XYZ file of N, CA and C in Angstrom:
828
model
N 9.802 82.148 -80.605
C 9.641 81.919 -79.299
C 11.049 81.988 -78.675
N 11.198 82.882 -77.778
C 12.432 83.118 -76.679
C 12.228 82.735 -75.585
N 12.537 81.237 -74.999
C 12.359 80.729 -74.188
C 12.826 81.772 -72.847
N 12.295 81.383 -71.663
C 12.832 82.364 -70.450
C 14.205 81.515 -69.995
N 14.765 82.865 -69.811
C 16.450 82.788 -69.470
C 17.172 82.125 -70.048
N 16.766 82.195 -71.618
C 17.705 81.802 -73.093
C 18.597 82.502 -73.057
N 19.534 82.314 -73.881
C 20.577 83.626 -74.758
C 20.305 82.516 -76.539
N 19.339 84.114 -76.872
C 19.019 83.735 -78.233
C 19.648 84.318 -79.347
N 19.940 83.763 -80.207
C 21.041 84.570 -81.339
C 19.904 84.524 -82.319
N 19.706 85.898 -82.945
C 18.721 86.153 -84.017
C 19.767 86.670 -85.509
N 19.733 85.710 -86.211
C 20.642 85.976 -87.128
C 20.152 85.845 -88.617
N 20.872 86.763 -89.457
C 20.038 86.875 -90.713
C 20.950 87.656 -91.752
N 20.649 87.907 -93.060
C 21.530 88.438 -94.048
C 21.463 90.118 -93.822
N 22.277 90.884 -94.150
C 21.900 92.170 -93.820
C 20.114 92.167 -95.050
N 19.747 93.399 -94.260
C 18.516 93.187 -95.093
C 17.327 92.066 -95.104
N 17.553 91.542 -93.940
C 16.559 90.487 -93.497
C 15.339 90.887 -92.800
N 15.675 91.488 -91.955
C 14.517 92.643 -91.281
C 15.132 92.388 -89.510
N 16.126 92.053 -89.275
C 16.613 91.465 -88.064
C 16.166 92.965 -87.095
N 16.478 94.260 -87.147
C 16.610 95.082 -86.703
C 15.240 95.924 -86.526
N 14.730 95.819 -87.976
C 13.061 96.301 -87.697
C 12.408 95.283 -86.859
N 12.502 94.022 -86.831
C 11.863 93.143 -85.794
C 12.413 93.654 -84.457
N 13.595 94.192 -84.219
C 14.010 93.994 -82.770
C 13.321 95.658 -82.334
N 13.078 96.498 -83.599
C 12.432 98.077 -82.863
C 10.903 97.575 -83.113
N 10.250 96.621 -83.696
C 8.859 96.454 -83.365
C 8.371 96.246 -82.248
N 9.189 95.071 -81.528
C 9.154 94.476 -80.284
C 9.441 95.554 -79.239
N 9.926 96.563 -79.755
C 10.387 97.684 -78.321
C 9.690 98.853 -78.787
N 8.662 98.744 -79.822
C 7.405 99.592 -79.923
C 7.738 101.021 -80.439
N 9.489 101.049 -81.363
C 10.098 101.934 -81.603
C 9.740 102.139 -83.308
N 8.844 101.231 -84.225
C 8.287 100.931 -85.012
C 6.930 100.498 -84.691
N 5.724 101.331 -85.833
C 4.563 101.148 -85.688
C 4.326 99.603 -86.374
N 3.673 98.492 -85.647
C 3.219 97.589 -86.691
C 2.106 97.900 -87.729
N 2.382 97.325 -88.775
C 1.558 97.444 -89.656
C 0.323 96.050 -89.937
N 1.152 94.902 -89.611
C 0.055 93.986 -89.407
C 0.425 92.698 -88.333
N -0.607 91.994 -88.349
C -0.019 90.849 -87.223
C -0.354 91.171 -85.875
N 0.713 90.412 -84.774
C 0.752 90.720 -83.592
C 1.986 90.607 -83.042
N 2.178 91.133 -81.717
C 3.680 91.167 -81.312
C 2.976 90.795 -79.915
N 3.796 89.553 -79.341
C 3.294 88.914 -77.865
C 4.868 89.423 -77.051
N 4.898 89.787 -76.012
C 6.140 89.858 -75.273
C 5.633 89.451 -73.868
N 6.342 88.419 -73.109
C 5.930 87.726 -71.846
C 4.524 87.032 -72.011
N 4.262 86.494 -73.061
C 3.278 86.162 -73.207
C 1.680 86.810 -73.361
N 2.142 88.040 -73.528
C 0.767 89.283 -73.352
C 1.269 90.035 -74.572
N 0.063 90.208 -75.186
C 0.022 91.560 -76.508
C 0.749 93.032 -76.050
N 1.565 93.086 -76.717
C 2.401 94.276 -76.670
C 1.542 95.717 -76.494
N 0.772 95.629 -77.681
C -0.160 97.147 -77.886
C -0.952 97.084 -76.797
N -1.476 96.303 -75.773
C -2.239 96.334 -74.735
C -1.529 96.609 -73.378
N -0.314 96.326 -73.402
C 0.661 96.015 -72.113
C 2.146 97.060 -72.471
N 1.776 97.938 -73.242
C 3.228 98.605 -73.602
C 3.826 98.726 -72.612
N 3.125 99.961 -71.414
C 4.271 100.103 -70.892
C 4.563 99.236 -69.664
N 3.916 98.245 -69.353
C 4.396 97.201 -68.259
C 5.547 96.366 -68.914
N 5.444 96.114 -70.134
C 6.640 95.175 -70.978
C 7.687 95.932 -71.177
N 7.759 97.374 -71.512
C 8.610 97.917 -71.760
C 9.718 98.169 -70.267
N 8.861 98.447 -68.946
C 9.433 98.376 -67.876
C 10.339 97.300 -67.397
N 9.991 96.106 -67.900
C 10.606 94.821 -67.505
C 11.495 94.560 -68.617
N 11.688 95.569 -70.141
C 12.887 95.390 -70.916
C 13.828 96.485 -71.060
N 15.133 95.343 -71.420
C 16.425 96.396 -71.321
C 17.195 96.119 -72.883
N 17.649 97.374 -73.634
C 17.766 97.515 -75.089
C 18.913 98.280 -75.327
N 19.536 97.552 -76.327
C 20.775 98.332 -76.970
C 20.776 98.221 -78.686
N 19.964 99.183 -79.102
C 19.977 99.334 -80.543
C 21.143 99.755 -80.925
N 21.888 99.362 -81.933
C 22.889 99.784 -82.468
C 23.888 100.387 -81.664
N 24.589 101.735 -81.828
C 25.604 102.035 -80.812
C 24.470 103.033 -79.501
N 25.208 102.977 -78.277
C 24.646 103.478 -77.325
C 24.784 105.204 -77.314
N 23.682 105.508 -77.110
C 23.578 107.171 -76.865
C 23.681 107.150 -75.238
N 25.386 108.248 -75.715
C 25.678 108.484 -74.267
C 26.093 110.228 -73.861
N 26.198 110.611 -73.036
C 26.444 112.001 -73.150
C 28.012 111.904 -72.842
N 28.962 112.511 -73.848
C 30.345 112.606 -73.935
C 30.884 113.114 -72.720
N 30.326 114.127 -72.363
C 30.968 115.346 -71.195
C 30.643 114.642 -70.032
N 29.583 113.409 -69.826
C 29.510 113.428 -68.617
C 30.215 111.713 -67.949
N 30.709 111.281 -66.754
C 31.554 110.137 -66.860
C 30.072 108.977 -66.653
N 30.775 107.801 -66.649
C 29.923 106.407 -66.780
C 28.936 106.636 -65.438
N 29.360 107.156 -64.424
C 28.094 107.195 -63.193
C 27.182 108.230 -63.662
N 27.591 109.245 -64.428
C 26.832 110.593 -64.590
C 25.806 109.921 -65.400
N 26.448 109.342 -66.549
C 25.422 109.064 -67.594
C 24.042 108.034 -67.212
N 24.576 107.120 -66.271
C 23.397 106.281 -65.591
C 22.511 106.895 -64.661
N 22.830 107.768 -64.263
C 22.454 108.696 -62.773
C 21.365 109.522 -63.709
N 21.363 110.004 -64.935
C 20.625 110.711 -65.722
C 19.136 109.855 -66.041
N 19.642 108.674 -66.382
C 18.484 107.544 -66.620
C 18.033 106.932 -65.679
N 18.637 106.952 -64.473
C 18.719 106.300 -63.412
C 16.888 107.157 -62.995
N 16.955 108.685 -62.936
C 16.052 109.003 -62.347
C 14.612 108.990 -63.419
N 15.206 109.147 -64.729
C 13.945 108.532 -65.245
C 13.206 107.270 -65.166
N 13.862 106.271 -65.139
C 13.573 105.132 -64.781
C 13.040 104.726 -63.217
N 13.339 105.827 -62.220
C 13.301 105.641 -60.840
C 13.442 104.559 -60.142
N 14.819 104.219 -60.668
C 15.598 103.435 -60.083
C 16.491 104.182 -58.663
N 16.729 103.043 -57.610
C 17.406 103.351 -56.535
C 18.945 103.667 -56.771
N 19.438 104.801 -56.548
C 20.551 105.257 -56.656
C 22.087 104.188 -56.695
N 21.481 103.440 -55.911
C 22.351 102.005 -55.528
C 22.575 101.308 -56.742
N 21.380 101.058 -57.986
C 21.312 100.388 -58.502
C 22.756 100.604 -60.061
N 23.148 102.014 -59.693
C 24.205 102.673 -60.542
C 25.262 101.529 -60.258
N 26.076 101.600 -59.212
C 26.960 101.025 -58.788
C 27.010 99.571 -59.063
N 25.940 99.083 -58.636
C 25.227 97.727 -59.194
C 26.291 97.341 -60.468
N 25.370 97.780 -61.460
C 25.524 98.067 -63.043
C 26.763 97.905 -63.583
N 27.205 99.063 -63.104
C 28.917 99.482 -63.181
C 29.716 98.498 -62.480
N 29.534 97.690 -61.570
C 29.875 96.640 -61.130
C 30.070 95.398 -62.077
N 28.769 95.069 -62.477
C 28.414 94.244 -63.483
C 29.127 94.207 -64.594
N 29.370 95.306 -65.328
C 30.089 95.203 -66.564
C 31.477 95.776 -66.530
N 32.367 95.332 -65.455
C 33.448 96.104 -65.472
C 33.988 97.026 -65.205
N 33.164 98.297 -65.099
C 33.059 99.909 -65.328
C 33.617 100.711 -64.267
N 33.267 99.606 -62.829
C 33.314 100.526 -61.592
C 34.534 101.355 -61.553
N 35.308 101.040 -61.561
C 36.795 101.871 -61.705
C 37.433 103.131 -62.823
N 36.022 103.684 -63.427
C 36.237 104.547 -64.202
C 36.605 105.715 -63.813
N 35.756 106.138 -62.318
C 36.067 107.526 -61.809
C 35.676 108.480 -62.837
N 36.367 109.624 -62.683
C 35.768 110.813 -63.394
C 36.215 110.964 -64.745
N 36.309 109.743 -65.559
C 37.074 109.482 -66.768
C 35.731 109.915 -67.524
N 35.805 110.948 -68.239
C 34.320 111.288 -69.000
C 33.997 110.220 -70.185
N 32.907 109.849 -70.569
C 32.439 108.528 -71.468
C 32.957 108.790 -72.834
N 33.298 110.221 -72.873
C 33.637 110.245 -74.627
C 35.211 109.963 -74.843
N 35.815 109.491 -73.680
C 37.083 109.327 -73.898
C 37.163 107.731 -73.460
N 35.824 107.170 -73.382
C 36.478 105.682 -73.447
C 36.368 105.119 -74.451
N 37.135 103.698 -74.679
C 37.239 102.929 -75.811
C 35.910 102.237 -76.110
N 35.964 102.191 -77.726
C 34.610 101.211 -78.269
C 34.449 100.336 -77.342
N 34.688 99.692 -76.755
C 34.522 98.180 -76.050
C 33.792 98.682 -74.703
N 34.240 100.045 -73.843
C 34.100 100.423 -72.754
C 32.568 101.178 -73.145
N 32.150 101.628 -73.879
C 31.075 102.232 -74.373
C 29.912 101.323 -74.557
N 30.340 100.329 -75.241
C 29.019 99.024 -75.301
C 29.122 98.621 -74.250
N 29.669 98.303 -73.043
C 29.651 97.738 -71.806
C 28.641 99.023 -71.179
N 29.108 100.348 -71.484
C 28.211 101.219 -70.450
C 26.849 101.287 -71.176
N 26.567 101.037 -72.244
C 25.317 100.874 -73.230
C 24.551 99.702 -72.574
N 25.324 98.742 -72.136
C 25.006 97.328 -71.604
C 23.929 97.997 -70.551
N 25.402 98.210 -69.448
C 24.916 98.521 -67.932
C 23.799 99.634 -68.052
N 23.635 100.797 -69.094
C 22.281 101.585 -68.870
C 20.931 100.388 -69.500
N 21.243 99.461 -70.268
C 19.983 98.438 -70.614
C 19.525 97.860 -69.488
N 20.560 97.555 -68.557
C 20.248 96.792 -67.312
C 19.856 97.512 -66.156
N 19.912 99.104 -66.379
C 19.630 99.535 -65.128
C 18.302 99.479 -64.396
N 17.119 99.026 -65.322
C 15.789 99.063 -64.831
C 15.359 97.258 -64.390
N 16.719 96.854 -64.176
C 16.656 95.326 -63.791
C 15.898 94.464 -64.496
N 16.145 94.424 -66.252
C 14.833 93.722 -67.056
C 15.037 92.251 -66.666
N 13.929 91.615 -66.982
C 13.740 90.636 -67.477
C 14.000 89.841 -68.746
N 14.289 90.867 -69.513
C 14.724 90.860 -71.538
C 15.768 91.797 -71.606
N 16.741 91.265 -72.310
C 17.527 92.317 -72.580
C 17.693 92.089 -74.524
N 17.534 92.911 -75.008
C 17.470 92.866 -76.672
C 18.862 93.824 -76.993
N 19.647 93.144 -77.606
C 21.156 93.761 -78.144
C 21.258 93.837 -79.408
N 21.341 94.674 -80.092
C 21.597 94.705 -81.762
C 22.991 94.834 -82.224
N 23.553 93.793 -82.234
C 25.144 93.888 -82.997
C 25.940 94.548 -81.545
N 26.024 94.169 -80.858
C 26.510 94.717 -79.581
C 28.475 94.584 -79.730
N 28.978 93.604 -80.658
C 30.201 93.700 -80.333
C 30.368 93.970 -81.952
N 29.681 94.999 -82.730
C 30.203 95.473 -84.167
C 31.163 96.627 -84.024
N 31.896 96.013 -84.333
C 33.449 96.928 -84.658
C 34.481 97.039 -83.745
N 33.898 95.888 -82.515
C 35.148 95.624 -81.669
C 36.121 94.423 -81.920
N 37.102 94.963 -81.363
C 38.665 93.942 -81.489
C 38.387 92.784 -81.332
N 38.851 91.791 -81.339
C 39.026 90.190 -81.025
C 38.698 90.492 -79.401
N 39.731 91.353 -78.844
C 39.705 91.325 -77.094
C 38.081 91.910 -76.653
N 37.734 92.942 -77.189
C 36.707 93.411 -77.185
C 35.476 92.349 -77.032
N 35.409 92.046 -78.447
C 34.451 90.507 -78.553
C 34.350 89.913 -77.377
N 35.636 89.252 -77.193
C 35.797 87.889 -76.031
C 34.877 88.596 -74.516
N 35.303 90.161 -74.447
C 34.907 90.539 -73.124
C 33.306 90.721 -72.900
N 32.429 90.956 -74.395
C 31.354 91.243 -74.428
C 30.943 90.110 -74.292
N 31.247 88.748 -74.824
C 30.810 87.749 -74.677
C 30.211 87.042 -73.709
N 31.631 87.098 -72.809
C 31.549 86.484 -71.363
C 30.825 87.253 -70.289
N 30.399 88.763 -70.715
C 30.005 89.460 -69.999
C 28.288 88.979 -70.097
N 28.041 88.683 -70.936
C 26.459 88.459 -71.382
C 26.686 86.939 -70.851
N 27.363 86.135 -71.187
C 27.405 84.851 -70.407
C 27.246 85.028 -68.855
N 27.659 85.976 -68.186
C 27.346 86.111 -66.617
C 26.281 86.509 -66.405
N 25.922 87.655 -67.214
C 24.744 88.512 -66.879
C 23.636 86.951 -66.706
N 23.703 86.667 -67.456
C 22.576 85.480 -68.027
C 22.652 84.477 -67.045
N 23.915 84.109 -66.521
C 23.752 83.164 -65.513
C 23.565 83.571 -64.143
N 23.849 84.937 -63.929
C 23.688 84.848 -62.510
C 22.429 85.663 -62.291
N 21.642 85.959 -63.409
C 20.323 86.817 -63.243
C 19.342 86.265 -63.719
N 19.647 85.412 -64.760
C 18.644 84.716 -65.501
C 17.913 85.152 -66.594
N 18.461 86.815 -66.713
C 17.880 87.661 -67.805
C 17.839 86.668 -69.183
N 16.657 86.859 -70.067
C 16.712 86.522 -71.166
C 17.176 87.427 -72.006
N 18.326 86.740 -72.920
C 19.074 87.972 -73.982
C 18.273 87.276 -75.396
N 18.195 88.479 -76.029
C 18.076 88.412 -77.556
C 19.204 89.113 -78.129
N 19.912 88.730 -79.168
C 20.977 88.996 -79.768
C 20.937 89.154 -81.004
N 20.992 90.009 -82.096
C 21.250 90.419 -83.492
C 23.006 90.165 -83.598
N 23.185 89.464 -84.609
C 24.650 89.490 -85.224
C 24.722 89.039 -86.092
N 26.016 89.498 -86.797
C 26.477 88.452 -88.433
C 27.684 87.909 -88.169
N 28.481 87.694 -86.888
C 29.417 87.286 -86.547
C 28.636 85.647 -86.018
N 28.778 84.913 -86.919
C 28.074 83.414 -86.695
C 29.074 82.674 -85.910
N 30.318 82.399 -85.989
C 31.381 82.055 -85.004
C 31.300 82.509 -83.504
N 30.965 83.810 -83.376
C 30.713 84.326 -82.019
C 29.729 83.630 -81.558
N 28.606 83.907 -82.219
C 26.824 83.698 -81.946
C 27.236 82.076 -81.336
N 27.805 81.054 -81.968
C 27.992 79.895 -81.818
C 28.454 79.870 -80.397
N 29.338 80.108 -79.847
C 29.958 80.281 -78.679
C 29.130 80.671 -77.370
N 27.948 81.562 -77.533
C 27.232 82.233 -76.976
C 25.886 81.944 -76.613
N 25.246 81.353 -77.397
C 23.613 81.517 -77.491
C 23.308 79.918 -76.778
N 22.174 79.655 -76.583
C 21.093 78.674 -76.269
C 20.339 78.247 -77.299
N 19.695 79.415 -77.952
C 18.611 79.312 -78.882
C 18.992 80.306 -80.174
N 18.556 79.617 -81.628
C 18.652 80.416 -82.261
C 17.358 80.424 -83.503
N 17.454 81.828 -83.947
C 16.462 82.127 -84.776
C 17.141 82.583 -86.414
N 16.776 81.956 -87.540
C 17.308 82.545 -88.558
C 15.969 83.370 -89.330
N 16.264 84.540 -89.665
C 15.542 85.122 -90.960
C 15.939 85.773 -91.983
N 15.225 85.700 -93.070
C 15.428 86.007 -94.449
C 14.053 86.445 -95.078
N 14.120 87.725 -95.374
C 13.265 88.478 -96.214
C 11.905 88.432 -95.418
N 12.198 88.581 -94.315
C 11.145 89.011 -93.347
C 10.293 87.487 -92.632
N 11.113 86.334 -92.986
C 10.257 84.973 -92.864
C 11.256 84.179 -91.999
N 10.936 84.076 -90.986
C 11.750 82.628 -90.135
C 12.248 81.377 -90.695
N 13.274 81.285 -91.208
C 13.972 80.025 -92.024
C 14.458 78.947 -90.850
N 14.378 79.342 -89.474
C 14.868 78.120 -88.669
C 14.814 78.896 -86.687
N 14.131 77.883 -86.536
C 14.211 77.983 -85.042
C 14.181 77.056 -84.037
N 15.177 77.283 -83.209
C 15.194 76.033 -82.105
C 16.520 76.508 -81.565
N 16.975 75.148 -80.448
C 17.961 74.807 -80.157
C 19.345 74.875 -80.765
N 20.341 75.508 -79.889
C 21.697 75.261 -80.370
C 22.094 73.668 -80.974
N 21.638 72.644 -80.094
C 21.691 71.691 -80.693
C 21.002 71.046 -81.921
N 19.903 71.485 -81.680
C 18.788 71.448 -82.952
C 19.917 71.599 -84.137
N 20.327 72.809 -83.995
C 21.315 72.914 -85.391
C 22.604 72.435 -85.485
N 22.937 71.928 -84.593
C 24.377 71.349 -84.120
C 23.844 69.835 -85.036
N 22.523 69.453 -84.779
C 21.931 67.889 -85.489
C 22.003 68.002 -86.654
N 21.749 69.273 -87.162
C 21.550 69.761 -88.702
C 22.879 69.599 -89.143
N 23.684 70.096 -88.382
C 25.272 70.323 -88.965
C 25.695 69.219 -89.257
N 25.375 68.219 -88.493
C 25.741 66.778 -88.491
C 25.558 66.154 -89.755
N 24.336 66.066 -89.686
C 23.639 65.711 -91.137
C 23.974 66.142 -92.014
N 24.481 67.400 -92.160
C 25.053 67.986 -93.433
C 26.176 67.612 -93.961
N 27.142 66.942 -92.767
C 28.572 66.848 -92.989
C 28.613 65.554 -93.672
N 30.010 65.870 -94.482
C 30.230 64.640 -95.548
C 31.932 64.057 -95.667
N 32.262 63.811 -96.515
C 33.658 63.370 -96.424
C 34.418 63.342 -97.431
N 35.802 63.777 -97.734
C 36.262 64.476 -98.789
C 37.435 63.260 -99.323
N 37.369 62.925 -100.285
C 38.452 61.879 -101.130
C 39.314 62.998 -101.965
N 40.308 63.043 -101.934
C 41.622 63.455 -103.041
C 42.006 62.501 -103.762
N 41.984 62.254 -104.661
C 42.767 60.987 -105.539
C 43.140 61.529 -106.924
N 43.867 60.637 -107.340
C 44.807 61.070 -108.992
C 43.949 61.294 -109.937
N 42.350 60.690 -109.747
C 41.361 61.069 -110.900
C 40.080 60.743 -110.467
N 39.543 62.461 -110.155
C 38.330 62.248 -109.458
C 37.502 62.028 -110.331
N 37.181 62.219 -111.601
C 35.876 61.485 -112.533
C 36.109 59.978 -112.450
N 37.206 59.217 -112.578
C 37.531 57.979 -112.504
C 36.718 57.540 -111.104
N 37.352 58.047 -110.004
C 36.840 57.708 -108.718
C 35.212 58.040 -108.764
N 35.211 59.301 -109.105
C 33.222 59.147 -108.919
C 32.542 57.895 -109.808
N 33.017 57.524 -110.811
C 32.267 56.543 -111.651
C 32.394 55.209 -110.914
N 33.271 55.074 -110.298
C 33.853 53.517 -109.591
C 32.677 53.666 -108.533
N 32.754 55.198 -108.041
C 31.832 55.089 -106.369
C 30.497 55.132 -106.678
N 29.920 55.165 -108.272
C 28.664 55.679 -108.615
C 28.018 54.166 -109.422
N 28.792 53.404 -109.386
C 28.713 51.977 -109.729
C 28.433 51.025 -108.574
N 28.646 51.713 -107.381
C 28.896 51.007 -106.078
C 27.509 51.795 -105.352
N 26.581 52.622 -106.011
C 25.815 53.063 -105.412
C 25.953 54.295 -104.284
N 27.053 54.896 -104.465
C 27.536 55.886 -103.757
C 27.446 57.545 -104.812
N 26.422 58.331 -104.240
C 26.411 59.606 -104.536
C 27.842 60.353 -104.609
N 27.794 60.902 -105.615
C 29.246 61.829 -104.867
C 29.348 63.048 -106.037
N 29.998 64.353 -105.112
C 29.937 65.551 -105.942
C 31.735 65.808 -106.388
N 31.859 66.636 -107.218
C 33.507 66.764 -107.354
C 33.609 68.047 -107.112
N 34.544 68.651 -106.170
C 34.980 70.090 -105.962
C 36.328 70.190 -106.032
N 36.870 71.268 -106.842
C 38.198 71.255 -106.863
C 39.021 70.000 -106.858
N 38.573 69.226 -108.083
C 39.197 68.067 -108.231
C 39.379 67.091 -107.270
N 38.652 67.243 -105.932
C 38.223 66.268 -105.011
C 36.899 65.681 -104.983
N 36.627 64.293 -104.319
C 35.705 63.758 -104.470
C 34.748 64.145 -103.174
N 33.424 64.517 -102.938
C 32.874 64.810 -101.908
C 31.592 64.078 -101.490
N 31.542 62.789 -100.829
C 30.879 61.566 -100.502
C 29.873 61.734 -99.098
N 28.472 61.240 -99.186
C 27.735 61.659 -97.780
C 28.834 61.084 -96.563
N 27.977 61.876 -95.433
C 29.086 60.926 -94.044
C 28.815 59.218 -94.169
N 29.575 58.676 -94.057
C 29.239 57.056 -93.515
C 30.134 56.841 -92.411
N 29.943 55.581 -92.001
C 30.891 55.139 -90.693
C 32.108 54.879 -91.148
N 32.889 54.866 -90.128
C 34.579 54.531 -90.493
C 34.618 53.436 -91.274
N 34.070 52.374 -90.817
C 34.007 51.086 -91.594
C 33.880 51.018 -93.019
N 32.696 51.772 -93.275
C 32.034 51.657 -94.930
C 33.391 52.851 -95.694
N 33.988 53.762 -94.823
C 34.849 55.116 -95.508
C 35.891 53.928 -95.984
N 36.447 52.947 -94.830
C 38.151 52.108 -95.324
C 37.327 51.099 -96.426
N 36.184 50.371 -96.462
C 35.994 49.709 -97.216
C 35.885 50.539 -99.140
N 35.145 51.654 -99.099
C 35.352 52.547 -100.312
C 36.946 52.642 -100.618
N 37.797 53.256 -99.606
C 39.265 53.608 -99.867
C 39.736 52.198 -100.726
N 39.437 51.246 -100.082
C 39.899 49.557 -100.311
C 39.664 49.592 -102.246
N 38.277 50.002 -102.444
C 37.463 49.376 -103.280
C 38.414 50.819 -104.456
N 38.605 51.766 -104.253
C 39.051 52.443 -105.128
C 40.553 52.104 -105.687
N 41.407 51.727 -104.276
C 42.645 51.101 -104.616
C 43.064 50.043 -105.484
N 41.838 48.695 -105.067
C 41.539 48.046 -105.987
C 41.378 47.941 -107.736
N 40.649 49.503 -107.668
C 40.360 49.920 -108.782
C 41.675 50.761 -109.912
N 42.963 50.664 -109.148
C 43.847 51.331 -109.716
C 44.088 53.446 -109.285
N 42.814 53.119 -108.398
C 43.131 54.641 -107.971
C 44.010 55.149 -106.844
N 44.773 55.968 -107.038
C 45.510 56.529 -105.965
C 45.028 57.216 -104.583
N 44.573 56.852 -103.516
C 43.926 58.026 -102.677
C 45.012 58.483 -101.915
N 44.736 59.822 -102.337
C 46.104 60.868 -101.674
C 45.541 61.573 -99.480
N 44.374 61.603 -100.031
C 43.732 61.951 -98.673
C 42.267 61.869 -98.693
N 41.906 61.394 -97.260
C 40.316 61.268 -96.652
C 39.991 62.021 -95.369
N 39.445 63.034 -95.524
C 38.780 63.827 -94.497
C 37.812 64.141 -94.469
N 37.185 64.520 -93.047
C 35.899 64.710 -92.967
C 35.262 66.141 -93.432
N 34.232 66.292 -93.704
C 33.653 67.852 -93.878
C 32.931 68.443 -92.958
N 33.010 69.271 -91.938
C 32.085 69.451 -90.726
C 31.556 70.582 -91.372
N 30.228 71.201 -91.816
C 29.523 72.196 -91.861
C 29.644 73.182 -90.376
N 30.042 74.337 -90.436
C 29.884 75.128 -89.481
C 28.947 75.777 -89.679
N 28.711 76.697 -88.399
C 26.993 77.487 -88.471
C 27.139 78.653 -89.620
N 28.241 78.748 -90.001
C 28.028 80.163 -90.981
C 27.828 78.824 -92.545
N 28.234 77.758 -92.670
C 27.580 77.249 -93.860
C 26.527 76.870 -93.913
N 25.467 76.372 -92.963
C 24.408 76.097 -92.541
C 23.186 77.194 -92.942
N 24.141 78.470 -92.407
C 23.254 79.715 -92.723
C 23.235 80.185 -94.018
N 24.274 79.921 -94.590
C 24.301 80.110 -95.917
C 23.261 79.512 -96.803
N 23.518 77.737 -96.362
C 22.491 76.994 -97.203
C 20.933 77.899 -96.882
N 20.633 77.780 -96.183
C 19.436 78.110 -95.088
C 19.305 79.433 -96.095
N 19.693 80.649 -96.168
C 19.368 81.576 -96.892
C 19.037 81.821 -98.383
N 19.966 80.884 -98.581
C 20.438 80.821 -100.279
C 19.280 79.700 -101.016
N 18.427 78.836 -100.164
C 17.421 78.086 -100.711
C 16.116 78.792 -100.994
């Protein structure tokens, strides 16, 4: 479920079914089973109406390299039957209004991606579907696309579905997340839901001079532990409890060299979900 006005991150490992799902939603692949609802109506019965309200960029944008940004948009503007004034609107929106007579074949990869997004926005959609829009971009290009999508969402209220393998980038952009693997949805909810799961999955790392003996001492006190790289990992506790455990280890002759929190990021949660 993609809520109205949200930015929805659609995540999954390679081969999980992300692009296939997006192609099915757009009618680019024929559905074999099940049903697809877009805007709360069945896609098969309302295909033209749904596509008229949907913009998309699947993989790389299809551009006429010998045409300018304006000319590329004008070709599709005639197909969409949009007013010509809409061209300048979307060029301004994606930051390409000053490209003039420069041919799109001479654009940087980031500029081509922004032109692809401009094309997807030409029909003023209510839903924008993007498949790996930052793929191949340098850090500055990724930042530009991120800020562009945030602005589009905030100013127009367009719901955006974006698939990506850049999990740290998705975490900075989306309001909702869906995680898919082998065609099955493993998680779906708000980013806040995922962050709560992150908090629950966190722990505390103890580095001592004797990890095995430290583990035995804590086990005697009812604390489950794991040993990783000669360090001890325990569940997350309140600071006061951590202090008491530290004191207990020291009283038993253990040298505690370091105590540090372990906070699972989105990538760790993702890997835990798809590996189970």
